[in-house]
mmCIF file of C-alpha atoms (C1' of nucleotides) in Angstrom:
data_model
loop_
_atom_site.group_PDB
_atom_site.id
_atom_site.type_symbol
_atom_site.label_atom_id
_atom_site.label_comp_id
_atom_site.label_asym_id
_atom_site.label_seq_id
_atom_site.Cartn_x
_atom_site.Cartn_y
_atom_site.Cartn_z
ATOM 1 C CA UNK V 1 110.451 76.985 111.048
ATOM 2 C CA UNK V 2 109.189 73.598 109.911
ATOM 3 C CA UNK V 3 106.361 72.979 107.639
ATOM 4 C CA UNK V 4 103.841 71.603 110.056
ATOM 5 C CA UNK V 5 104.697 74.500 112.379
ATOM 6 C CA UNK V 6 104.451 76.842 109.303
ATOM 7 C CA UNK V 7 100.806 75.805 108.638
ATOM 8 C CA UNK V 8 100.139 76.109 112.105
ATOM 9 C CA UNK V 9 100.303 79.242 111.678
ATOM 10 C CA UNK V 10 99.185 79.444 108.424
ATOM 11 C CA UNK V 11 95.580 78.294 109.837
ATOM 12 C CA UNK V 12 95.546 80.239 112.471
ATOM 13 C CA UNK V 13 96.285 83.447 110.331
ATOM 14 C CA UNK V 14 93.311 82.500 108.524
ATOM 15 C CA UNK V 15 91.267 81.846 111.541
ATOM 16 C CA UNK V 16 91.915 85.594 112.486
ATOM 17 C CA UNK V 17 91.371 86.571 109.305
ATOM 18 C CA UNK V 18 87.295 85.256 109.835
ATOM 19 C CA UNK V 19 87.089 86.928 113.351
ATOM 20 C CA UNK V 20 88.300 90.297 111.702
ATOM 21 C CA UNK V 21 86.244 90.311 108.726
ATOM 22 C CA UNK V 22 89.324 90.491 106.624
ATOM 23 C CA UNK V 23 90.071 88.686 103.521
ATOM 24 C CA UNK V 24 92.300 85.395 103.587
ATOM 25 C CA UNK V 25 93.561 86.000 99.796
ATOM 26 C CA UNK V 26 96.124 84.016 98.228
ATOM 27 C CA UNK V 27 98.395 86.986 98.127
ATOM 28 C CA UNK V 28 98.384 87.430 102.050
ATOM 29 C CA UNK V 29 98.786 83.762 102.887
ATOM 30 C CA UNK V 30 101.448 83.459 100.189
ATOM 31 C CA UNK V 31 103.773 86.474 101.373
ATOM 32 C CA UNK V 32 103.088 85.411 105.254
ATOM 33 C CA UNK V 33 104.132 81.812 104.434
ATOM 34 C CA UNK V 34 107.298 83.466 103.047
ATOM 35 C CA UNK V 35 107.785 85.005 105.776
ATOM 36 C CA UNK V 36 107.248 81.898 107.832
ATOM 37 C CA UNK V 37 109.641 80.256 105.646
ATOM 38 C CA UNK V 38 112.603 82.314 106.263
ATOM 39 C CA UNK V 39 114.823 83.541 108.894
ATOM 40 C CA UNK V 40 116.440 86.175 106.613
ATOM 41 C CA UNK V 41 114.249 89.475 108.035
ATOM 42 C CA UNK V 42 113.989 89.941 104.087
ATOM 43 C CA UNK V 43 112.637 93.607 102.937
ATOM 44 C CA UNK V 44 109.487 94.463 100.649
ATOM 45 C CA UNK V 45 111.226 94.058 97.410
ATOM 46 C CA UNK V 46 113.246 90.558 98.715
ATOM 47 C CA UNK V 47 109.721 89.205 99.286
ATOM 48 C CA UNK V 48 108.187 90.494 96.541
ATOM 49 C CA UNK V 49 110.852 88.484 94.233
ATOM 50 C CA UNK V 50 110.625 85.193 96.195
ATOM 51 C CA UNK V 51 106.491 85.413 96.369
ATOM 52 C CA UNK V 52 106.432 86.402 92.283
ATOM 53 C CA UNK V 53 108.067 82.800 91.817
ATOM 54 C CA UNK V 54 104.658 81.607 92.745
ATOM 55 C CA UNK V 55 102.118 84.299 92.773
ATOM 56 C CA UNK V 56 103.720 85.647 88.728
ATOM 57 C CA UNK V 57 101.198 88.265 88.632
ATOM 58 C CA UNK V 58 101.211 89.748 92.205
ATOM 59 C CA UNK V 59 102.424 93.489 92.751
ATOM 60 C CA UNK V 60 105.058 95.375 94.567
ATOM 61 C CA UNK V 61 102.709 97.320 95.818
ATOM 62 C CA UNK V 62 99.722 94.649 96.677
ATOM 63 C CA UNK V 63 103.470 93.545 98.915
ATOM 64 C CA UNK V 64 103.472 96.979 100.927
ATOM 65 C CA UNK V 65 99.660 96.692 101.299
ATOM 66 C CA UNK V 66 99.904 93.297 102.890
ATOM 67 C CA UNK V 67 102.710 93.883 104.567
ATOM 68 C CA UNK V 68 101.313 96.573 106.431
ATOM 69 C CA UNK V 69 97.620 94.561 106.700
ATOM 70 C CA UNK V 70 100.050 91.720 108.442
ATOM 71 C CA UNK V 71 101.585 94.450 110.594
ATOM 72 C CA UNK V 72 98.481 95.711 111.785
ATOM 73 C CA UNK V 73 96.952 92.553 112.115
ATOM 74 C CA UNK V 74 99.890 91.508 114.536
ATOM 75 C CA UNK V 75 100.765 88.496 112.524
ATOM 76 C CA UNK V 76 104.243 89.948 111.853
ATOM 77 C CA UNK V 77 106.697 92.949 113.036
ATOM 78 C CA UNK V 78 108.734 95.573 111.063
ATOM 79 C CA UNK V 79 111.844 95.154 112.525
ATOM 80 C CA UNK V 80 113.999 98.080 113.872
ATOM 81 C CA UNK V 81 112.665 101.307 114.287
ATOM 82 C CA UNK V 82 109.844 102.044 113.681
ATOM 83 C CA UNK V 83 109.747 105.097 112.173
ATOM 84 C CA UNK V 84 109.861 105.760 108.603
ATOM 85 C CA UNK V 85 112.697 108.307 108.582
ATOM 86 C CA UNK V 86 115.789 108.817 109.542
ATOM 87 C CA UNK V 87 116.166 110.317 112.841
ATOM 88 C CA UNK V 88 119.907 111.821 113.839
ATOM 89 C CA UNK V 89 121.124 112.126 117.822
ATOM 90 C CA UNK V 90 124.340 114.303 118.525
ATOM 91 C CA UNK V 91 124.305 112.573 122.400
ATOM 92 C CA UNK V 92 127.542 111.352 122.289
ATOM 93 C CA UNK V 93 127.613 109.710 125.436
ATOM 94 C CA UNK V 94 126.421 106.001 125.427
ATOM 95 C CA UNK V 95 122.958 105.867 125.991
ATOM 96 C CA UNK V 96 119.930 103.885 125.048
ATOM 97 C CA UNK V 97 116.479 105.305 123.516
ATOM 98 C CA UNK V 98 112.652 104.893 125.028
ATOM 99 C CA UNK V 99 110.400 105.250 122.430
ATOM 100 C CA UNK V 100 107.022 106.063 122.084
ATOM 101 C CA UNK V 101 105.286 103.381 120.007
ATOM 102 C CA UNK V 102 102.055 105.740 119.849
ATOM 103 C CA UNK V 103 103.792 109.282 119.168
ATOM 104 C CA UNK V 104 107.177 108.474 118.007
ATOM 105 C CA UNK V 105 108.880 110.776 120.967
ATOM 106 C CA UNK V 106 112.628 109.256 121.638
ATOM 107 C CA UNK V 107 114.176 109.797 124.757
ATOM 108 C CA UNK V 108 117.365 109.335 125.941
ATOM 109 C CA UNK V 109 118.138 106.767 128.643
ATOM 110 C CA UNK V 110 121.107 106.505 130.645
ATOM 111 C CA UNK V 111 121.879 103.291 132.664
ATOM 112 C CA UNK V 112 124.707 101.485 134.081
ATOM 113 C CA UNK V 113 122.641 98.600 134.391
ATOM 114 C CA UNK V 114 121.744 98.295 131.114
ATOM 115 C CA UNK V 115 125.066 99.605 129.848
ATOM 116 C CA UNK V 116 126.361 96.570 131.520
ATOM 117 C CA UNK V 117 123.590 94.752 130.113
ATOM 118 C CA UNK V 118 125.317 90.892 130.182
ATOM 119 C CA UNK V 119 125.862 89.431 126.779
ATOM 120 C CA UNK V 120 124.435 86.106 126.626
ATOM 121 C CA UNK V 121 127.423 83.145 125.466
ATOM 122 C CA UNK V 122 125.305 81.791 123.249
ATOM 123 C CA UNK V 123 125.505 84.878 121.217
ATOM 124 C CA UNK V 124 129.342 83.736 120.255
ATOM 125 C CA UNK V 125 128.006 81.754 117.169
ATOM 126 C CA UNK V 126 126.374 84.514 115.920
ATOM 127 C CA UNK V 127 128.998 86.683 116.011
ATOM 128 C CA UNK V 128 130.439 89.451 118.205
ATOM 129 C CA UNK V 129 128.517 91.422 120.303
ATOM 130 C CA UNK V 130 130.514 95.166 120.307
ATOM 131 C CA UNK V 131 127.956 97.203 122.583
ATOM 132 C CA UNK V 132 124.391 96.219 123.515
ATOM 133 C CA UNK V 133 121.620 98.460 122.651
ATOM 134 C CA UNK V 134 118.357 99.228 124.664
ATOM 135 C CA UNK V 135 114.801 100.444 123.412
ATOM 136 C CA UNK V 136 112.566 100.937 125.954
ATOM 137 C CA UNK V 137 109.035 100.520 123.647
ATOM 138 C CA UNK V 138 105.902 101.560 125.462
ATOM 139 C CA UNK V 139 103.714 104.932 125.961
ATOM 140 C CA UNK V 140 105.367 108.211 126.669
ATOM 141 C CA UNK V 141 103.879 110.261 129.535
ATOM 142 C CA UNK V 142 101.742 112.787 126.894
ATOM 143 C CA UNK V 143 99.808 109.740 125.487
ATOM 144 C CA UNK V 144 99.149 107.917 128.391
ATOM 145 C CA UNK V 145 97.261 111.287 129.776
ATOM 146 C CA UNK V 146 95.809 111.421 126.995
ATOM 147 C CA UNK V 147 94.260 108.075 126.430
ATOM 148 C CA UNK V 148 92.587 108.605 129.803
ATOM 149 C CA UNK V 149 91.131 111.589 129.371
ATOM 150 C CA UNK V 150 89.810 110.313 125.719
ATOM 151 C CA UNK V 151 88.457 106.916 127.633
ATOM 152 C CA UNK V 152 86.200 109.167 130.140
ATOM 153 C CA UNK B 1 123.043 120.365 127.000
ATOM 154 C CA UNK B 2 124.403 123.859 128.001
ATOM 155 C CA UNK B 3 125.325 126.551 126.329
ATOM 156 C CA UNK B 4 129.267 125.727 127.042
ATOM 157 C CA UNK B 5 129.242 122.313 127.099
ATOM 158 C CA UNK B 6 127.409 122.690 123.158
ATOM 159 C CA UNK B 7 130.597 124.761 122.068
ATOM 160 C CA UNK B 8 132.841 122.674 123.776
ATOM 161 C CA UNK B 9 131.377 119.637 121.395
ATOM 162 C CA UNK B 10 131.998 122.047 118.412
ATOM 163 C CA UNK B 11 135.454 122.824 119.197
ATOM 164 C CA UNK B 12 136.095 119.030 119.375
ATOM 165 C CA UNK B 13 134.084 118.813 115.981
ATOM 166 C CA UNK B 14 136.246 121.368 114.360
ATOM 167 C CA UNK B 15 139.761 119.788 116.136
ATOM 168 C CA UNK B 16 138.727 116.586 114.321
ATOM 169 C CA UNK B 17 137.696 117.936 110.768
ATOM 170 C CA UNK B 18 141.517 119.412 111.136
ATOM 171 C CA UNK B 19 142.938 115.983 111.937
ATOM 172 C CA UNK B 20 140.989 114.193 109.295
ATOM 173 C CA UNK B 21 141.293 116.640 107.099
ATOM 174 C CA UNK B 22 137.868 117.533 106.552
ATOM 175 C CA UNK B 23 136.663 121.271 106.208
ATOM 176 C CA UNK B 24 134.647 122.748 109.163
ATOM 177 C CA UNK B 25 132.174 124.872 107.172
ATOM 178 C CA UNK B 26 129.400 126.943 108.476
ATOM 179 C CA UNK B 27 127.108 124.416 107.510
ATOM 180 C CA UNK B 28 128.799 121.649 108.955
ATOM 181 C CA UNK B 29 129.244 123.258 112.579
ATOM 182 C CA UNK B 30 125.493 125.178 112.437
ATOM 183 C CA UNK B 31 123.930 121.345 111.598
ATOM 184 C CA UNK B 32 125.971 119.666 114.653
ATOM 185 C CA UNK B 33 124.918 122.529 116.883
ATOM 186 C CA UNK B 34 121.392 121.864 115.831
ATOM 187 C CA UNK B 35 121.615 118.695 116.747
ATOM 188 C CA UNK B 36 123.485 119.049 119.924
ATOM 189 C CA UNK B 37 121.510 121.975 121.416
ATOM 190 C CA UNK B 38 117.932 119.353 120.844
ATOM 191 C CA UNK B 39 116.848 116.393 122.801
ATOM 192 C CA UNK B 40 114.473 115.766 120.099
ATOM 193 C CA UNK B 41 116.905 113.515 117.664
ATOM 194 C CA UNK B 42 115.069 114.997 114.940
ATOM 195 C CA UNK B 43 114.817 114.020 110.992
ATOM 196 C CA UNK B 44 116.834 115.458 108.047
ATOM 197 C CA UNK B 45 114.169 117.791 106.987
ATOM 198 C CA UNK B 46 113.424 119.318 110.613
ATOM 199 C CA UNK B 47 116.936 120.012 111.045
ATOM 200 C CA UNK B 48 116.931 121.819 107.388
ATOM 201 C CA UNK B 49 113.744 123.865 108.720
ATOM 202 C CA UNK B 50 115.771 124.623 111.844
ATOM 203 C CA UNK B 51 119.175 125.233 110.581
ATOM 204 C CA UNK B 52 117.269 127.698 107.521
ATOM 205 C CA UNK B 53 116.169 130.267 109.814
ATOM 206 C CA UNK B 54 120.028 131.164 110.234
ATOM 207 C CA UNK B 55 121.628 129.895 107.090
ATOM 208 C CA UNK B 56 119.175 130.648 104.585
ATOM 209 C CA UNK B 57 120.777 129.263 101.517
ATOM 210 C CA UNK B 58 121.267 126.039 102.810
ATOM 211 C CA UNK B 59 119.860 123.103 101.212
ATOM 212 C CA UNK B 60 118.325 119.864 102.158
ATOM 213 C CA UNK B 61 120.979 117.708 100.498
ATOM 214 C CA UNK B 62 123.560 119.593 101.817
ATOM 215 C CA UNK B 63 121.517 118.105 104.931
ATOM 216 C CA UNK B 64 121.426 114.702 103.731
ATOM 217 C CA UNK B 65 125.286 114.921 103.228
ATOM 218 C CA UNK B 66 126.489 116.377 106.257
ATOM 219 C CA UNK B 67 124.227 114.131 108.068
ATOM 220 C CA UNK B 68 126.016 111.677 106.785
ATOM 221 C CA UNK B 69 129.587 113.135 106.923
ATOM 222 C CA UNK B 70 128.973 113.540 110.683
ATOM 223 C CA UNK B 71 127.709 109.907 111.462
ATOM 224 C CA UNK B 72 130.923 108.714 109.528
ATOM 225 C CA UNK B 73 133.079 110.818 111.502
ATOM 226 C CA UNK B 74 131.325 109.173 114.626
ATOM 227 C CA UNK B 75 130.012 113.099 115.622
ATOM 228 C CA UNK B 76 126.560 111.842 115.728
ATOM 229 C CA UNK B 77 124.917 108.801 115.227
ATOM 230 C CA UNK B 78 121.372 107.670 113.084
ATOM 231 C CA UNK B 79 118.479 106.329 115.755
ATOM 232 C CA UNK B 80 117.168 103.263 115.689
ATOM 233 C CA UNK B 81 117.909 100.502 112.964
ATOM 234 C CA UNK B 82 120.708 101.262 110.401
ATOM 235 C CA UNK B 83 119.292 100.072 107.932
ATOM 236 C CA UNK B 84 117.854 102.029 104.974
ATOM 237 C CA UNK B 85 114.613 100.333 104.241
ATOM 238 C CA UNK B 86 112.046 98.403 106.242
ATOM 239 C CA UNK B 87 112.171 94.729 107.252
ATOM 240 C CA UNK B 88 109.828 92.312 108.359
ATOM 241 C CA UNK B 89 109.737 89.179 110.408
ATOM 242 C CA UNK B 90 106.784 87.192 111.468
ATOM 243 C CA UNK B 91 108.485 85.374 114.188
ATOM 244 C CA UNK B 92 106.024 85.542 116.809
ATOM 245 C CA UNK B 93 107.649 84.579 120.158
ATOM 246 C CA UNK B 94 109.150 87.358 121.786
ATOM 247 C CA UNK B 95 112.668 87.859 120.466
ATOM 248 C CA UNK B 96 115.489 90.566 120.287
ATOM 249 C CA UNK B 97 117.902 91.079 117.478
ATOM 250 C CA UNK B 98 121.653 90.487 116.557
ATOM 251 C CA UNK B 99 122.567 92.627 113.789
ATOM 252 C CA UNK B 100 125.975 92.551 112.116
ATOM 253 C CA UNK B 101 126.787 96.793 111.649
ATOM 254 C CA UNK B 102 129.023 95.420 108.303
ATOM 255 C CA UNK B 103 126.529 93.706 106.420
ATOM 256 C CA UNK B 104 123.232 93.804 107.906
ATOM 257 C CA UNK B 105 122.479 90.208 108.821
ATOM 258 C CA UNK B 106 119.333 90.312 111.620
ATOM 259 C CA UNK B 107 119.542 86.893 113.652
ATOM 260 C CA UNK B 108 116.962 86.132 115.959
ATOM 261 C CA UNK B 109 118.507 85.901 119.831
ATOM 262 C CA UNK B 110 116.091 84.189 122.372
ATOM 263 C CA UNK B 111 117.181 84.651 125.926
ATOM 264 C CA UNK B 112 115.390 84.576 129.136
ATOM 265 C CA UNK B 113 118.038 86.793 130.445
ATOM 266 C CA UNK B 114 116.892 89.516 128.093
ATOM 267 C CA UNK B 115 113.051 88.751 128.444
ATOM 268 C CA UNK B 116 113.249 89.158 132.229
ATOM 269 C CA UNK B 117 115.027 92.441 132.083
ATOM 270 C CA UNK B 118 114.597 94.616 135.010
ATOM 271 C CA UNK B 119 112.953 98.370 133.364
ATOM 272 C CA UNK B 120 114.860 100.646 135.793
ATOM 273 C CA UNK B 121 112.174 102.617 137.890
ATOM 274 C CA UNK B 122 113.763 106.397 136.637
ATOM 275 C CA UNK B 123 112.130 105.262 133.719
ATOM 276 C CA UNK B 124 108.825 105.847 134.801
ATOM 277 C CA UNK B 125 108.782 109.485 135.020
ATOM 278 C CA UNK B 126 109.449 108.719 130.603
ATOM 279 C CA UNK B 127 106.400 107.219 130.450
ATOM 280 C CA UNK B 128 105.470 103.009 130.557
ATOM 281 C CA UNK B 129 107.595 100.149 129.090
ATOM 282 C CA UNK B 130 105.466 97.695 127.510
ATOM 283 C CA UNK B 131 108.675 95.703 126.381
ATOM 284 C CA UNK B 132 112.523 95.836 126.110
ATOM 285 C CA UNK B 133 113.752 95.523 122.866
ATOM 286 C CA UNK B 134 117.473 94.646 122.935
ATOM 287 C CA UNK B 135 119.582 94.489 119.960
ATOM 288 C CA UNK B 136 122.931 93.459 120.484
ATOM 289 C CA UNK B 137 125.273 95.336 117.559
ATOM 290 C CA UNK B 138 128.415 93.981 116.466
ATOM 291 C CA UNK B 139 129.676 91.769 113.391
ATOM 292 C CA UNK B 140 128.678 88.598 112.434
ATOM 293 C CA UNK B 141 130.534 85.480 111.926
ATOM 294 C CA UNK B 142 131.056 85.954 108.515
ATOM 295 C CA UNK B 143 131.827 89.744 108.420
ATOM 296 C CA UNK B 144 134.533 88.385 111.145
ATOM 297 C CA UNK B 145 136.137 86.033 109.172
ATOM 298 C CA UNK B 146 136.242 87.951 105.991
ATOM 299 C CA UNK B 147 138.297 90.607 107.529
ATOM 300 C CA UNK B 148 140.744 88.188 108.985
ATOM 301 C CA UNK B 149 141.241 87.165 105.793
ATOM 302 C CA UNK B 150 141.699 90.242 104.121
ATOM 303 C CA UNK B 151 144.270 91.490 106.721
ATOM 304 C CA UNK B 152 146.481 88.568 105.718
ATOM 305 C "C1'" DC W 1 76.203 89.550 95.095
ATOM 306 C "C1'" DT W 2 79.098 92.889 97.211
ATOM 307 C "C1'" DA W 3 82.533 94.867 99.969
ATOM 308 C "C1'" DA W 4 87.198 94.274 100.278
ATOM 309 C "C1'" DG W 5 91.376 93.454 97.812
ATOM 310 C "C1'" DT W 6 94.353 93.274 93.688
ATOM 311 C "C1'" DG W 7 96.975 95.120 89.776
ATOM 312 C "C1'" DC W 8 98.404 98.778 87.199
ATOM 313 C "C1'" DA W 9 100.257 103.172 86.619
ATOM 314 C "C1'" DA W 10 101.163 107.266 88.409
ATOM 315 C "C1'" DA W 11 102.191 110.065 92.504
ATOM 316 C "C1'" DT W 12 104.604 110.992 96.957
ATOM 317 C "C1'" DT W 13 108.115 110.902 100.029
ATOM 318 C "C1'" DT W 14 112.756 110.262 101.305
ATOM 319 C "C1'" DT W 15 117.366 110.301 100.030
ATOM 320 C "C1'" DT W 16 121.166 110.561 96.609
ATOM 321 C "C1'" DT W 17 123.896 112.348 92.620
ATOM 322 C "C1'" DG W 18 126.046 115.204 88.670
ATOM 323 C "C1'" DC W 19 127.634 119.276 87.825
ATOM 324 C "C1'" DT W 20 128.970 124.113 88.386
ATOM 325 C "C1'" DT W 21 130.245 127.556 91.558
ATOM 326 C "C1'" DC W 22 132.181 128.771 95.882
ATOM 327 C "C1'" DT W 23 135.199 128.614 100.132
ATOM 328 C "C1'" DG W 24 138.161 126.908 103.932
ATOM 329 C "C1'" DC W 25 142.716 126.064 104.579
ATOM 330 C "C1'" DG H 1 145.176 128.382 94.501
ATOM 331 C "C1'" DC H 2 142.968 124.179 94.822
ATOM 332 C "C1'" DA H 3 140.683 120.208 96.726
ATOM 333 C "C1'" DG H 4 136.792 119.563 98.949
ATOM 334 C "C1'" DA H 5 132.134 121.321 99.872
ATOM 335 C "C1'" DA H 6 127.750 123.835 98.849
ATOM 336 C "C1'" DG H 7 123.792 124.732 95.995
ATOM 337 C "C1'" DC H 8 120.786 123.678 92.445
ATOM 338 C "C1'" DA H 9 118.157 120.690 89.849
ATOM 339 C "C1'" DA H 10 117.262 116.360 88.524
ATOM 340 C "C1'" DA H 11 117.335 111.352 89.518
ATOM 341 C "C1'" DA H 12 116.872 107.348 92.177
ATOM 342 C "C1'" DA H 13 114.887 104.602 95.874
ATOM 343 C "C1'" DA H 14 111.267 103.437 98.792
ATOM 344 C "C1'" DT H 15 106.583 103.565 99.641
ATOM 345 C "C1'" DT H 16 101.732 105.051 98.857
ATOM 346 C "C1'" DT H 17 97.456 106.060 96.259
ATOM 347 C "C1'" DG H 18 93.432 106.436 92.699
ATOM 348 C "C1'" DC H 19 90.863 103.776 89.961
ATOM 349 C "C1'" DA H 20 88.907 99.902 87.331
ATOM 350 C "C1'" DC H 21 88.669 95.012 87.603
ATOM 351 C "C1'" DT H 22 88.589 90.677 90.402
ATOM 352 C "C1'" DT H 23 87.560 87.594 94.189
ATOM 353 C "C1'" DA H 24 86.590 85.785 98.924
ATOM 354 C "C1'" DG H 25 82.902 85.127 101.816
#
DNA sequence: CTAAGTGCAAATTTTTTGCTTCTGC
DNA sequence: GCAGAAGCAAAAAATTTGCACTTAG
């Protein structure tokens, strides 16, 4: 991401920061403009080392805090699951997942249409593509009942 | 899964601890039938809680280890991303993921292809799809070229 | 000025390891 | 019998929390 494009979104983090009643600090701007800066997907610590460079007496933890003010804020997304722990599936079959984003409930999903999902060419600089995986992210059936009955 | 069709997947289990050499202990086969006789792709410690009630003396790291024994003998397999600890990204346009299964690299992959994705209608009676997430597994370029070279 | 946020240290949670004893083959 | 595995306890990672001080608005 380029720098103009960087404080684009710099400003406008800060501009949502003022409609939420949340504080722009130095810390949060710093670590998001990290963020911004890279296209590494870098974990808690990773940041924390590159943001210390500028920020010396910034926290690890004052890094999980934001991170997770970010998250919730919607300015940035944990990638992968999104669970914290491990979670183990004997299904040996090939399958994809639908997850819950509210209750965490996996299911499994069987397709030949997504199994045959096409890989896109321009994947081939990346690297190679050995199977394609599917998650399905939205409510499960339990929450959506009952977030209507809790909106009545 | 059925009754059968679970002890047919811990015959296999035991067949291949034989051919690699690996010993098919009570713990081993009792964990893997957990795990095959749930659609619930629980955590480490819910399987210990489960797999307690008839192996009392069994402990959580011998959980942790035969997890992990299992997932390298490709018996099961770990949900969601591989990756140990949590990553962030703050790219904000609607991506999916490339991720090298060697050495971890996350690249972003843009495709319309992927963004338009059909959600097959069976999926409804899971619950609602707000989005597919697609991450397309494999190695990356540089994962690739190392073990050209190292085959030399 | 004040509520929200930071930094520090200490706690929690999740997962791994060293070592001794035990067990499948 | 013996290498590989289990159990125990303790450590190591990863992440969170309580509290006093600081700062953005």
């Amino acid at each position: 991401m380029d720098n103009s494009e960087i404080e684009r979104r710099v400003a406008e983090f800060v501009d949502a920061c003022r409609r939420q009643g949340v504080k722009a600090t130095h810390q949060r701007i710093e670590i998001l403009r990290e963020l911004l800066a890279t296209q590494e997907h870098p974990d808690a610590e990773t940041i924390y080392d590159r943001v210390r460079q500028r920020i010396p007496t910034i926290s690890l933890d004052t890094v999980y805090r934001t991170l997770r003010t970010l998250e919730d804020m919607g300015a940035i997304t944990r990638v992968g699951s999104m669970q914290d722990r491990a979670r183990f599936d004997a299904n040996a079959d090939r399958h994809h997942h639908f997850v819950c984003c509210e209750c965490g409930m996996i299911g499994d999903v069987y397709s030949d249409v997504l199994d045959r999902f096409p890989v896109p060419r321009e994947l081939a600089e990346m690297g190679s593509v050995d199977w394609v995986y599917v998650e399905l992210r939205g409510r499960c059936q339990k929450c959506q009942a009952r977030a209507k009955k809790g909106k009545t």
